[in-house]
mmCIF file of C-alpha atoms in Angstrom:
data_model
loop_
_atom_site.group_PDB
_atom_site.id
_atom_site.type_symbol
_atom_site.label_atom_id
_atom_site.label_comp_id
_atom_site.label_asym_id
_atom_site.label_seq_id
_atom_site.Cartn_x
_atom_site.Cartn_y
_atom_site.Cartn_z
ATOM 1 C CA MET A 649 -48.116 43.872 -52.177
ATOM 2 C CA HIS A 650 -50.855 41.453 -53.144
ATOM 3 C CA SER A 651 -53.860 41.056 -50.911
ATOM 4 C CA ALA A 652 -53.914 37.905 -48.787
ATOM 5 C CA SER A 653 -56.791 36.395 -50.766
ATOM 6 C CA THR A 654 -54.996 36.860 -54.083
ATOM 7 C CA LYS A 655 -51.621 35.709 -52.801
ATOM 8 C CA TRP A 656 -52.906 32.389 -51.510
ATOM 9 C CA ARG A 657 -55.486 31.555 -54.176
ATOM 10 C CA ALA A 658 -53.268 29.425 -56.397
ATOM 11 C CA GLU A 659 -51.866 27.468 -53.479
ATOM 12 C CA ARG A 660 -55.349 26.683 -52.157
ATOM 13 C CA LEU A 661 -56.513 25.508 -55.584
ATOM 14 C CA ALA A 662 -53.576 23.149 -56.000
ATOM 15 C CA LEU A 663 -53.914 21.763 -52.483
ATOM 16 C CA ALA A 664 -57.616 21.229 -53.096
ATOM 17 C CA ALA A 665 -56.746 19.245 -56.217
ATOM 18 C CA LEU A 666 -54.413 17.050 -54.215
ATOM 19 C CA VAL A 667 -57.037 16.429 -51.551
ATOM 20 C CA ALA A 668 -59.595 15.550 -54.217
ATOM 21 C CA VAL A 669 -57.313 13.023 -55.902
ATOM 22 C CA ALA A 670 -56.267 11.498 -52.583
ATOM 23 C CA SER A 671 -59.811 11.396 -51.177
ATOM 24 C CA PRO A 672 -61.446 8.264 -49.736
ATOM 25 C CA ALA A 673 -63.452 7.941 -52.953
ATOM 26 C CA ALA A 674 -60.241 7.764 -54.948
ATOM 27 C CA ALA A 675 -58.914 5.164 -52.551
ATOM 28 C CA GLU A 676 -62.089 3.084 -52.881
ATOM 29 C CA ASP A 677 -61.690 3.207 -56.659
ATOM 30 C CA GLY A 678 -58.246 1.678 -56.322
ATOM 31 C CA PHE A 679 -56.270 4.705 -57.457
ATOM 32 C CA LEU A 680 -54.303 4.736 -54.210
ATOM 33 C CA GLY A 681 -55.403 1.354 -52.940
ATOM 34 C CA SER A 682 -55.234 2.671 -49.378
ATOM 35 C CA LEU A 683 -54.939 6.101 -47.834
ATOM 36 C CA THR A 684 -52.064 4.783 -45.742
ATOM 37 C CA PRO A 685 -48.802 5.477 -47.633
ATOM 38 C CA GLU A 686 -46.442 2.613 -48.290
ATOM 39 C CA TYR A 687 -43.489 4.942 -47.810
ATOM 40 C CA THR A 688 -43.048 8.391 -46.286
ATOM 41 C CA GLU A 689 -40.099 10.717 -45.931
ATOM 42 C CA PHE A 690 -39.622 14.072 -44.233
ATOM 43 C CA TYR A 691 -36.581 16.164 -45.062
ATOM 44 C CA GLY A 692 -35.619 19.757 -45.673
ATOM 45 C CA ASN A 693 -33.383 22.577 -44.565
ATOM 46 C CA VAL A 694 -33.282 25.663 -42.381
ATOM 47 C CA GLU A 695 -31.019 28.567 -43.285
ATOM 48 C CA GLY A 696 -29.569 31.597 -41.563
ATOM 49 C CA GLU A 697 -28.378 34.424 -43.781
ATOM 50 C CA VAL A 698 -26.576 37.751 -43.406
ATOM 51 C CA ILE A 699 -26.150 40.147 -46.369
ATOM 52 C CA VAL A 700 -23.602 42.936 -46.030
ATOM 53 C CA PHE A 701 -23.477 45.916 -48.403
ATOM 54 C CA PRO A 702 -20.112 47.727 -48.148
ATOM 55 C CA GLU A 703 -21.522 50.919 -49.653
ATOM 56 C CA GLY A 704 -24.304 52.998 -48.174
ATOM 57 C CA PRO A 705 -27.872 52.966 -49.567
ATOM 58 C CA ARG A 706 -28.494 54.865 -52.775
ATOM 59 C CA PHE A 707 -32.185 55.594 -52.189
ATOM 60 C CA ALA A 708 -34.253 56.888 -49.281
ATOM 61 C CA ARG A 709 -35.615 54.326 -46.786
ATOM 62 C CA GLN A 710 -33.195 51.599 -47.893
ATOM 63 C CA ARG A 711 -31.504 49.679 -45.072
ATOM 64 C CA GLN A 712 -27.729 49.218 -45.016
ATOM 65 C CA HIS A 713 -27.596 45.483 -44.255
ATOM 66 C CA THR A 714 -30.023 42.674 -43.551
ATOM 67 C CA ALA A 715 -30.335 39.271 -41.919
ATOM 68 C CA SER A 716 -32.935 36.577 -42.394
ATOM 69 C CA VAL A 717 -33.904 33.000 -41.670
ATOM 70 C CA ALA A 718 -35.646 30.581 -44.042
ATOM 71 C CA VAL A 719 -37.069 27.103 -43.757
ATOM 72 C CA GLU A 720 -37.995 24.698 -46.580
ATOM 73 C CA PRO A 721 -39.304 21.313 -45.401
ATOM 74 C CA THR A 722 -40.528 18.551 -47.703
ATOM 75 C CA PHE A 723 -43.014 15.805 -46.936
ATOM 76 C CA LEU A 724 -43.193 12.930 -49.421
ATOM 77 C CA ALA A 725 -45.581 9.966 -49.483
ATOM 78 C CA GLU A 726 -45.762 7.040 -51.920
ATOM 79 C CA TRP A 727 -48.400 4.507 -52.871
ATOM 80 C CA SER A 728 -48.631 1.657 -55.391
ATOM 81 C CA ASP A 729 -44.910 0.830 -55.273
ATOM 82 C CA GLY A 730 -43.985 4.417 -56.028
ATOM 83 C CA ASP A 731 -46.356 4.902 -58.968
ATOM 84 C CA VAL A 732 -48.307 7.487 -56.965
ATOM 85 C CA VAL A 733 -46.272 10.131 -55.134
ATOM 86 C CA ALA A 734 -47.523 13.143 -53.169
ATOM 87 C CA THR A 735 -45.057 15.938 -52.390
ATOM 88 C CA LEU A 736 -45.507 19.057 -50.281
ATOM 89 C CA THR A 737 -42.693 21.656 -50.027
ATOM 90 C CA PRO A 738 -43.577 24.976 -48.390
ATOM 91 C CA PHE A 739 -41.059 27.816 -48.102
ATOM 92 C CA PHE A 740 -40.928 30.627 -45.567
ATOM 93 C CA ARG A 741 -38.456 33.480 -45.113
ATOM 94 C CA LEU A 742 -38.362 36.100 -42.353
ATOM 95 C CA ASP A 743 -36.247 39.143 -43.258
ATOM 96 C CA ALA A 744 -35.161 41.811 -40.773
ATOM 97 C CA ALA A 745 -35.001 44.728 -43.229
ATOM 98 C CA ASP A 746 -37.544 44.239 -46.026
ATOM 99 C CA ASN A 747 -41.135 43.208 -45.305
ATOM 100 C CA ASP A 748 -41.593 42.257 -48.967
ATOM 101 C CA ARG A 749 -38.832 39.658 -48.569
ATOM 102 C CA THR A 750 -40.703 38.165 -45.616
ATOM 103 C CA ARG A 751 -43.160 35.819 -47.248
ATOM 104 C CA PHE A 752 -44.554 32.314 -47.623
ATOM 105 C CA ASP A 753 -44.600 30.307 -50.827
ATOM 106 C CA VAL A 754 -45.427 26.750 -51.834
ATOM 107 C CA ARG A 755 -42.634 25.384 -54.009
ATOM 108 C CA GLU A 756 -44.351 21.994 -54.436
ATOM 109 C CA ALA A 757 -47.803 20.660 -53.604
ATOM 110 C CA LYS A 758 -48.357 17.977 -56.200
ATOM 111 C CA LEU A 759 -49.431 14.468 -56.987
ATOM 112 C CA ASP A 760 -47.400 12.458 -59.505
ATOM 113 C CA TYR A 761 -49.052 9.417 -61.076
ATOM 114 C CA ARG A 762 -47.074 7.008 -63.271
ATOM 115 C CA ILE A 763 -48.446 4.230 -65.411
ATOM 116 C CA ASP A 764 -46.184 2.415 -67.849
ATOM 117 C CA ASP A 765 -44.424 5.117 -69.914
ATOM 118 C CA TRP A 766 -46.827 7.898 -68.913
ATOM 119 C CA GLU A 767 -46.656 10.337 -65.995
ATOM 120 C CA VAL A 768 -49.208 12.919 -64.884
ATOM 121 C CA THR A 769 -48.485 15.734 -62.427
ATOM 122 C CA VAL A 770 -51.279 17.789 -60.861
ATOM 123 C CA GLY A 771 -50.639 20.638 -58.426
ATOM 124 C CA ILE A 772 -47.807 23.075 -57.786
ATOM 125 C CA ASP A 773 -44.360 22.163 -59.061
ATOM 126 C CA THR A 774 -40.922 23.679 -59.659
ATOM 127 C CA LEU A 775 -38.755 22.639 -62.588
ATOM 128 C CA PHE A 776 -35.848 23.959 -64.621
ATOM 129 C CA TRP A 777 -35.035 23.932 -68.331
ATOM 130 C CA GLY A 778 -31.686 24.893 -69.784
ATOM 131 C CA LYS A 779 -27.995 24.117 -70.074
ATOM 132 C CA THR A 780 -25.889 27.281 -69.962
ATOM 133 C CA GLU A 781 -24.254 28.847 -66.912
ATOM 134 C CA ALA A 782 -25.319 32.488 -66.740
ATOM 135 C CA ASN A 783 -28.276 33.242 -69.018
ATOM 136 C CA HIS A 784 -31.215 30.821 -68.782
ATOM 137 C CA LEU A 785 -33.162 31.700 -71.919
ATOM 138 C CA VAL A 786 -35.471 28.695 -72.266
ATOM 139 C CA ASP A 787 -36.455 28.393 -68.585
ATOM 140 C CA ILE A 788 -40.018 29.722 -68.789
ATOM 141 C CA ILE A 789 -42.393 27.452 -66.852
ATOM 142 C CA ASN A 790 -41.835 28.876 -63.360
ATOM 143 C CA GLN A 791 -41.782 32.488 -62.277
ATOM 144 C CA THR A 792 -38.461 33.798 -60.955
ATOM 145 C CA ASP A 793 -38.277 34.452 -57.222
ATOM 146 C CA ALA A 794 -36.162 37.558 -57.837
ATOM 147 C CA ILE A 795 -36.211 38.681 -54.222
ATOM 148 C CA GLU A 796 -34.250 35.579 -53.176
ATOM 149 C CA ASP A 797 -31.234 36.351 -55.370
ATOM 150 C CA ILE A 798 -30.375 38.252 -58.532
ATOM 151 C CA ASP A 799 -29.032 35.175 -60.366
ATOM 152 C CA GLU A 800 -32.579 34.136 -61.417
ATOM 153 C CA GLU A 801 -32.025 30.561 -60.211
ATOM 154 C CA ASP A 802 -34.732 30.576 -57.516
ATOM 155 C CA ASN A 803 -38.284 29.930 -58.680
ATOM 156 C CA LEU A 804 -41.801 30.251 -57.306
ATOM 157 C CA GLY A 805 -44.033 27.201 -57.373
ATOM 158 C CA GLN A 806 -46.255 27.066 -60.470
ATOM 159 C CA PRO A 807 -49.770 25.534 -60.527
ATOM 160 C CA MET A 808 -49.896 23.114 -63.436
ATOM 161 C CA VAL A 809 -51.084 19.955 -65.047
ATOM 162 C CA ARG A 810 -48.267 18.103 -66.805
ATOM 163 C CA VAL A 811 -48.548 14.981 -68.942
ATOM 164 C CA SER A 812 -45.305 13.270 -70.009
ATOM 165 C CA HIS A 813 -44.666 10.275 -72.249
ATOM 166 C CA LEU A 814 -41.319 8.476 -72.322
ATOM 167 C CA THR A 815 -40.388 6.867 -75.639
ATOM 168 C CA ASP A 816 -37.299 5.267 -77.149
ATOM 169 C CA VAL A 817 -36.315 8.609 -78.705
ATOM 170 C CA GLY A 818 -36.909 10.804 -75.658
ATOM 171 C CA GLU A 819 -39.553 12.342 -73.417
ATOM 172 C CA PHE A 820 -42.503 14.386 -74.691
ATOM 173 C CA SER A 821 -44.297 16.676 -72.211
ATOM 174 C CA ALA A 822 -47.366 18.920 -72.370
ATOM 175 C CA PHE A 823 -48.157 21.608 -69.771
ATOM 176 C CA TYR A 824 -51.327 23.440 -68.811
ATOM 177 C CA LEU A 825 -50.563 26.412 -66.536
ATOM 178 C CA PRO A 826 -53.880 27.870 -65.306
ATOM 179 C CA TYR A 827 -52.643 30.641 -63.023
ATOM 180 C CA VAL A 828 -50.114 33.472 -63.390
ATOM 181 C CA ARG A 829 -47.467 33.863 -60.690
ATOM 182 C CA THR A 830 -46.060 37.385 -60.658
ATOM 183 C CA ARG A 831 -42.402 38.118 -59.979
ATOM 184 C CA THR A 832 -41.252 39.135 -56.505
ATOM 185 C CA PHE A 833 -39.490 42.476 -56.013
ATOM 186 C CA PRO A 834 -37.761 44.192 -53.078
ATOM 187 C CA GLY A 835 -39.753 46.750 -51.138
ATOM 188 C CA GLU A 836 -38.635 50.311 -50.449
ATOM 189 C CA PRO A 837 -36.308 49.280 -47.548
ATOM 190 C CA GLY A 838 -34.698 46.574 -49.687
ATOM 191 C CA ARG A 839 -31.447 46.817 -51.610
ATOM 192 C CA LEU A 840 -30.974 45.766 -55.255
ATOM 193 C CA ARG A 841 -34.114 47.610 -56.324
ATOM 194 C CA SER A 842 -34.935 50.243 -58.911
ATOM 195 C CA ALA A 843 -35.014 53.940 -58.071
ATOM 196 C CA LEU A 844 -38.807 53.829 -58.301
ATOM 197 C CA PRO A 845 -40.141 50.899 -56.262
ATOM 198 C CA VAL A 846 -42.296 48.303 -57.994
ATOM 199 C CA ASP A 847 -45.984 48.660 -57.130
ATOM 200 C CA GLU A 848 -47.306 45.111 -57.304
ATOM 201 C CA ASP A 849 -50.858 46.292 -56.580
ATOM 202 C CA ASP A 850 -50.879 47.858 -60.059
ATOM 203 C CA VAL A 851 -49.731 44.711 -61.842
ATOM 204 C CA VAL A 852 -51.177 44.260 -65.329
ATOM 205 C CA ILE A 853 -51.528 40.741 -66.718
ATOM 206 C CA ASN A 854 -52.516 39.970 -70.256
ATOM 207 C CA ARG A 855 -53.337 43.680 -70.635
ATOM 208 C CA ASP A 856 -56.527 43.215 -68.568
ATOM 209 C CA GLY A 857 -55.302 42.232 -65.100
ATOM 210 C CA GLY A 858 -56.595 38.637 -65.116
ATOM 211 C CA ARG A 859 -54.494 36.187 -63.090
ATOM 212 C CA PHE A 860 -56.426 33.174 -64.357
ATOM 213 C CA ALA A 861 -54.923 33.569 -67.810
ATOM 214 C CA PRO A 862 -53.869 30.089 -68.970
ATOM 215 C CA SER A 863 -50.544 29.327 -70.592
ATOM 216 C CA PHE A 864 -49.556 26.215 -72.514
ATOM 217 C CA ALA A 865 -46.206 24.593 -73.232
ATOM 218 C CA LEU A 866 -44.728 21.608 -75.024
ATOM 219 C CA ARG A 867 -41.256 20.139 -74.539
ATOM 220 C CA TYR A 868 -39.165 17.364 -76.014
ATOM 221 C CA ALA A 869 -35.979 16.148 -74.281
ATOM 222 C CA GLY A 870 -33.739 13.445 -75.680
ATOM 223 C CA VAL A 871 -30.225 12.032 -75.554
ATOM 224 C CA PHE A 872 -28.413 10.977 -78.705
ATOM 225 C CA GLY A 873 -24.983 9.588 -77.970
ATOM 226 C CA ASN A 874 -23.059 12.418 -76.350
ATOM 227 C CA ALA A 875 -25.696 15.033 -77.194
ATOM 228 C CA ASP A 876 -28.468 16.082 -74.805
ATOM 229 C CA ILE A 877 -31.052 18.309 -76.477
ATOM 230 C CA GLY A 878 -34.349 19.971 -75.657
ATOM 231 C CA LEU A 879 -36.994 21.597 -77.865
ATOM 232 C CA SER A 880 -39.797 23.678 -76.382
ATOM 233 C CA ALA A 881 -42.775 25.818 -77.308
ATOM 234 C CA PHE A 882 -44.696 28.188 -75.041
ATOM 235 C CA ASN A 883 -47.801 30.322 -75.523
ATOM 236 C CA GLY A 884 -49.209 32.452 -72.756
ATOM 237 C CA VAL A 885 -48.220 35.071 -70.221
ATOM 238 C CA ALA A 886 -44.537 36.061 -70.146
ATOM 239 C CA ARG A 887 -42.636 35.424 -66.929
ATOM 240 C CA ASP A 888 -40.451 38.531 -67.310
ATOM 241 C CA PRO A 889 -42.462 41.774 -67.192
ATOM 242 C CA VAL A 890 -41.959 45.155 -68.787
ATOM 243 C CA PHE A 891 -42.587 48.227 -66.646
ATOM 244 C CA ILE A 892 -44.691 51.376 -66.923
ATOM 245 C CA PRO A 893 -44.677 54.449 -64.615
ATOM 246 C CA THR A 894 -47.547 54.673 -62.133
ATOM 247 C CA ASN A 895 -48.759 56.406 -58.954
ATOM 248 C CA PHE A 896 -48.377 59.911 -60.391
ATOM 249 C CA VAL A 897 -48.332 62.934 -58.089
ATOM 250 C CA ALA A 898 -48.769 66.564 -59.058
ATOM 251 C CA THR A 899 -45.718 68.833 -58.868
ATOM 252 C CA PRO A 900 -45.025 72.366 -60.153
ATOM 253 C CA ALA A 901 -43.212 70.739 -63.073
ATOM 254 C CA GLY A 902 -46.141 68.434 -63.838
ATOM 255 C CA ALA A 903 -47.239 64.901 -62.916
ATOM 256 C CA VAL A 904 -44.365 62.724 -61.702
ATOM 257 C CA PRO A 905 -44.506 58.914 -61.178
ATOM 258 C CA THR A 906 -43.583 57.587 -57.739
ATOM 259 C CA ALA A 907 -43.503 53.909 -58.694
ATOM 260 C CA ILE A 908 -43.431 51.525 -61.640
ATOM 261 C CA ALA A 909 -45.942 48.784 -62.416
ATOM 262 C CA PRO A 910 -45.056 45.405 -63.979
ATOM 263 C CA VAL A 911 -46.886 44.443 -67.177
ATOM 264 C CA TYR A 912 -46.992 40.770 -68.175
ATOM 265 C CA GLU A 913 -47.686 40.412 -71.881
ATOM 266 C CA THR A 914 -48.961 37.492 -73.922
ATOM 267 C CA ILE A 915 -46.119 35.894 -75.866
ATOM 268 C CA THR A 916 -45.224 32.943 -78.041
ATOM 269 C CA GLN A 917 -41.767 31.429 -77.625
ATOM 270 C CA PHE A 918 -39.874 28.598 -79.320
ATOM 271 C CA GLY A 919 -36.711 27.349 -77.642
ATOM 272 C CA PHE A 920 -33.720 25.060 -78.085
ATOM 273 C CA ASP A 921 -31.204 23.918 -75.475
ATOM 274 C CA GLY A 922 -28.406 21.461 -76.009
ATOM 275 C CA GLN A 923 -25.233 20.066 -74.529
ATOM 276 C CA TYR A 924 -22.564 17.946 -76.185
ATOM 277 C CA THR A 925 -19.994 16.067 -74.110
ATOM 278 C CA ASP A 926 -16.562 15.500 -75.620
ATOM 279 C CA GLY A 927 -14.343 14.091 -72.898
ATOM 280 C CA PRO A 928 -13.447 16.956 -70.542
ATOM 281 C CA ALA A 929 -15.302 19.504 -72.692
ATOM 282 C CA LEU A 930 -18.989 20.407 -72.420
ATOM 283 C CA TYR A 931 -20.401 22.451 -75.300
ATOM 284 C CA LYS A 932 -23.601 24.226 -74.258
ATOM 285 C CA ALA A 933 -26.173 26.344 -76.099
ATOM 286 C CA GLU A 934 -29.620 27.860 -75.675
ATOM 287 C CA ALA A 935 -31.650 29.864 -78.188
ATOM 288 C CA ILE A 936 -35.158 31.321 -78.310
ATOM 289 C CA TYR A 937 -37.442 33.076 -80.758
ATOM 290 C CA ARG A 938 -40.112 35.168 -78.999
ATOM 291 C CA ALA A 939 -43.047 37.161 -80.346
ATOM 292 C CA GLY A 940 -45.410 39.529 -78.558
ATOM 293 C CA GLN A 941 -43.220 41.296 -75.988
ATOM 294 C CA SER A 942 -42.294 44.981 -75.829
ATOM 295 C CA ASP A 943 -38.712 46.230 -75.750
ATOM 296 C CA LEU A 944 -37.319 49.103 -73.669
ATOM 297 C CA THR A 945 -38.855 51.656 -76.023
ATOM 298 C CA GLY A 946 -42.337 50.169 -75.495
ATOM 299 C CA ARG A 947 -42.504 48.824 -79.045
ATOM 300 C CA GLU A 948 -43.785 45.272 -79.454
ATOM 301 C CA ARG A 949 -41.391 43.296 -81.603
ATOM 302 C CA ASP A 950 -40.273 39.767 -82.376
ATOM 303 C CA PHE A 951 -36.714 38.917 -81.418
ATOM 304 C CA PHE A 952 -34.119 36.172 -81.346
ATOM 305 C CA ALA A 953 -31.690 35.525 -78.501
ATOM 306 C CA ALA A 954 -28.945 32.956 -78.040
ATOM 307 C CA THR A 955 -26.261 32.020 -75.554
ATOM 308 C CA GLY A 956 -23.602 29.340 -75.779
ATOM 309 C CA GLY A 957 -20.093 28.325 -74.959
ATOM 310 C CA ILE A 958 -17.819 25.708 -73.487
ATOM 311 C CA GLU A 959 -16.848 24.387 -70.089
ATOM 312 C CA TYR A 960 -13.525 22.544 -70.124
ATOM 313 C CA THR A 961 -12.500 20.610 -67.004
ATOM 314 C CA LEU A 962 -8.913 19.962 -65.944
ATOM 315 C CA PHE A 963 -8.949 16.849 -63.764
ATOM 316 C CA GLY A 964 -6.481 16.164 -60.982
ATOM 317 C CA VAL A 965 -5.096 19.668 -60.539
ATOM 318 C CA PHE A 966 -3.756 20.579 -57.088
ATOM 319 C CA ASP A 967 -3.414 16.830 -56.392
ATOM 320 C CA ASN A 968 -7.089 15.814 -56.392
ATOM 321 C CA ALA A 969 -9.093 18.865 -57.469
ATOM 322 C CA ASP A 970 -11.037 19.492 -60.689
ATOM 323 C CA LEU A 971 -10.866 22.916 -62.327
ATOM 324 C CA GLY A 972 -13.496 23.909 -64.875
ATOM 325 C CA LEU A 973 -12.896 26.777 -67.288
ATOM 326 C CA ILE A 974 -16.077 28.479 -68.548
ATOM 327 C CA ALA A 975 -16.513 30.733 -71.566
ATOM 328 C CA GLU A 976 -19.915 31.784 -72.950
ATOM 329 C CA TYR A 977 -21.404 34.495 -75.127
ATOM 330 C CA SER A 978 -24.959 35.898 -74.980
ATOM 331 C CA TRP A 979 -26.654 37.903 -77.717
ATOM 332 C CA ASP A 980 -30.080 39.497 -78.190
ATOM 333 C CA SER A 981 -31.289 40.811 -81.550
ATOM 334 C CA ARG A 982 -32.936 43.851 -79.873
ATOM 335 C CA GLY A 983 -29.510 45.272 -79.010
ATOM 336 C CA ASP A 984 -29.627 48.266 -76.676
ATOM 337 C CA ASP A 985 -33.438 48.071 -76.627
ATOM 338 C CA ALA A 986 -33.372 44.596 -75.014
ATOM 339 C CA THR A 987 -35.028 44.180 -71.622
ATOM 340 C CA THR A 988 -32.137 41.990 -70.436
ATOM 341 C CA ILE A 989 -28.534 42.822 -69.601
ATOM 342 C CA PHE A 990 -27.383 39.889 -71.758
ATOM 343 C CA GLN A 991 -27.758 41.571 -75.143
ATOM 344 C CA ASN A 992 -24.056 41.406 -76.108
ATOM 345 C CA ASP A 993 -22.098 39.927 -73.218
ATOM 346 C CA ILE A 994 -19.124 37.671 -72.641
ATOM 347 C CA ILE A 995 -19.251 35.363 -69.618
ATOM 348 C CA LEU A 996 -16.005 33.950 -68.249
ATOM 349 C CA GLY A 997 -15.644 31.768 -65.192
ATOM 350 C CA THR A 998 -13.938 29.014 -63.262
ATOM 351 C CA ARG A 999 -15.423 26.140 -61.262
ATOM 352 C CA LEU A 1000 -13.187 24.491 -58.660
ATOM 353 C CA GLY A 1001 -14.112 21.274 -56.885
ATOM 354 C CA LEU A 1002 -11.579 20.084 -54.309
ATOM 355 C CA ASN A 1003 -13.119 16.577 -54.100
ATOM 356 C CA ASP A 1004 -12.395 16.554 -50.386
ATOM 357 C CA GLU A 1005 -14.452 15.106 -47.547
ATOM 358 C CA ALA A 1006 -16.096 18.495 -47.000
ATOM 359 C CA ASP A 1007 -17.202 18.787 -50.668
ATOM 360 C CA THR A 1008 -15.567 22.197 -50.987
ATOM 361 C CA ALA A 1009 -16.574 23.970 -54.214
ATOM 362 C CA VAL A 1010 -15.971 27.441 -55.614
ATOM 363 C CA LEU A 1011 -17.559 29.102 -58.676
ATOM 364 C CA PHE A 1012 -16.488 32.471 -60.065
ATOM 365 C CA THR A 1013 -18.115 34.173 -63.063
ATOM 366 C CA ALA A 1014 -17.683 37.532 -64.741
ATOM 367 C CA ALA A 1015 -20.253 38.919 -67.183
ATOM 368 C CA LEU A 1016 -18.667 41.603 -69.372
ATOM 369 C CA ASP A 1017 -20.373 43.977 -71.816
ATOM 370 C CA PRO A 1018 -17.779 45.184 -74.356
ATOM 371 C CA ASP A 1019 -20.042 48.035 -75.521
ATOM 372 C CA ASN A 1020 -20.174 49.967 -72.247
ATOM 373 C CA GLU A 1021 -17.528 48.165 -70.137
ATOM 374 C CA VAL A 1022 -20.093 47.170 -67.518
ATOM 375 C CA ALA A 1023 -19.067 44.072 -65.554
ATOM 376 C CA ALA A 1024 -20.880 41.910 -63.011
ATOM 377 C CA LEU A 1025 -18.621 39.679 -60.935
ATOM 378 C CA ARG A 1026 -19.985 36.814 -58.839
ATOM 379 C CA LEU A 1027 -18.334 34.404 -56.408
ATOM 380 C CA GLU A 1028 -20.005 31.373 -54.840
ATOM 381 C CA ALA A 1029 -18.215 29.067 -52.389
ATOM 382 C CA GLN A 1030 -19.546 26.332 -50.137
ATOM 383 C CA ARG A 1031 -18.160 23.768 -47.726
ATOM 384 C CA ARG A 1032 -19.667 21.171 -45.391
ATOM 385 C CA ILE A 1033 -18.502 22.063 -41.890
ATOM 386 C CA ALA A 1034 -20.273 19.291 -39.951
ATOM 387 C CA ASP A 1035 -22.734 16.504 -40.548
ATOM 388 C CA GLY A 1036 -25.756 18.172 -42.141
ATOM 389 C CA TRP A 1037 -24.264 21.681 -41.977
ATOM 390 C CA ILE A 1038 -23.105 23.663 -45.026
ATOM 391 C CA ALA A 1039 -21.495 27.114 -44.931
ATOM 392 C CA GLU A 1040 -21.693 29.318 -48.035
ATOM 393 C CA VAL A 1041 -20.244 32.632 -49.125
ATOM 394 C CA GLU A 1042 -21.681 34.544 -52.084
ATOM 395 C CA ALA A 1043 -20.471 37.891 -53.359
ATOM 396 C CA SER A 1044 -21.588 40.092 -56.260
ATOM 397 C CA PHE A 1045 -19.790 43.205 -57.458
ATOM 398 C CA PHE A 1046 -20.933 45.702 -60.093
ATOM 399 C CA ILE A 1047 -18.370 47.657 -62.118
ATOM 400 C CA ASN A 1048 -19.358 50.694 -64.240
ATOM 401 C CA ALA A 1049 -23.008 49.882 -63.571
ATOM 402 C CA ASP A 1050 -23.981 53.502 -64.162
ATOM 403 C CA GLN A 1051 -23.256 52.987 -67.884
ATOM 404 C CA ASP A 1052 -26.211 50.598 -68.339
ATOM 405 C CA PRO A 1053 -29.747 51.840 -67.519
ATOM 406 C CA LEU A 1054 -30.856 48.308 -66.601
ATOM 407 C CA VAL A 1055 -28.353 48.011 -63.739
ATOM 408 C CA ALA A 1056 -27.504 51.656 -62.992
ATOM 409 C CA ASP A 1057 -29.627 51.589 -59.836
ATOM 410 C CA PHE A 1058 -27.437 48.733 -58.491
ATOM 411 C CA GLN A 1059 -24.157 50.645 -58.721
ATOM 412 C CA ASP A 1060 -23.917 50.944 -54.903
ATOM 413 C CA ASP A 1061 -25.343 47.493 -54.200
ATOM 414 C CA SER A 1062 -22.315 45.204 -54.398
ATOM 415 C CA PHE A 1063 -22.757 42.739 -51.539
ATOM 416 C CA VAL A 1064 -21.426 39.757 -49.612
ATOM 417 C CA ARG A 1065 -23.855 37.076 -48.426
ATOM 418 C CA LEU A 1066 -23.023 34.589 -45.667
ATOM 419 C CA LYS A 1067 -25.264 31.547 -45.271
ATOM 420 C CA LEU A 1068 -25.325 28.659 -42.826
ATOM 421 C CA THR A 1069 -27.736 25.866 -43.718
ATOM 422 C CA TYR A 1070 -28.714 22.744 -41.813
ATOM 423 C CA PHE A 1071 -30.105 19.828 -43.849
ATOM 424 C CA TRP A 1072 -32.069 16.997 -42.265
#
């Protein structure tokens, strides 16, 4: 685990930037006009969660089940008729089984300033790029909060400066990312972890361990008729690490590692994401070209990856429900040496929205690898049970996981997650 001083450094820097911009001097200069906001809002959610693993732990010290609570409040303040907006969104989770899952993060601590067609963001922010359902190739600004869920849809807040310009042909954005957020991983008591636990104290960034290694990104997003496209470029520290053995101990057979250390390499990536709407059909695609990252063999190589498919919606089924049919394909030019499970996979799914008063929705996806017959099945269902209360059920099941070295350690970790969330 990171030391307290390291873990909080980025958050303190971003908060200091916000305080500096919103200082009395800034107010006197007319930037805010007055320190008293014209509009404020406080909202958020608190969540209770239970995760049940039907099968027993695979590794020593792992706990069978777990329960946790999380809270994510947001405070928002506006000045100058909404042209200046300050947002603060902390996140805290307390987990009964895994101390590494008990942690505090700042998802947002930012100041947004708009003038005419320009917008500047300073601080910590969370954003998402991409179009496809299962494999989010182009989403590279924020670090994945992998300890929250394995679907890679939860992100850590990223310190940044963003400048965006809106034109008649779309939005152009430039990003300066001064600090590296490292990925979260389960501790030894946690489930859904590798056989050798990840030692985050041995993290290597940019090959020299420096967390203040800047990254830069550019993005264009535009809409042309029924087409919604994005183009992006990124240069800096990769968000997905490779791993090396560490913490060796002497045995009669020789030195044996007791952990693995994440290595974050310097990369260059170009990306495309697009969606075309044709009535009930959505055609989606993402593609990247990346240079500078090692594959599973440890060899640095350039590669190309793409994912795409269709979501076709049947409206008015079962009286008033909508049923979406999803089919996608993901490919990685590194083949079996890819550091992702989506190197040659078919993703099939259905999305059901009942359009009832309780906003009942169900999503089922199956990721299938025809080479080794490994399958990952996922079910997500949610329903509003009272004013402000939402109940959710999530389930993930792994089939033939032992045939793929990237997921073999999860073969006993199929789980069911029950969540009850109150929104205010």
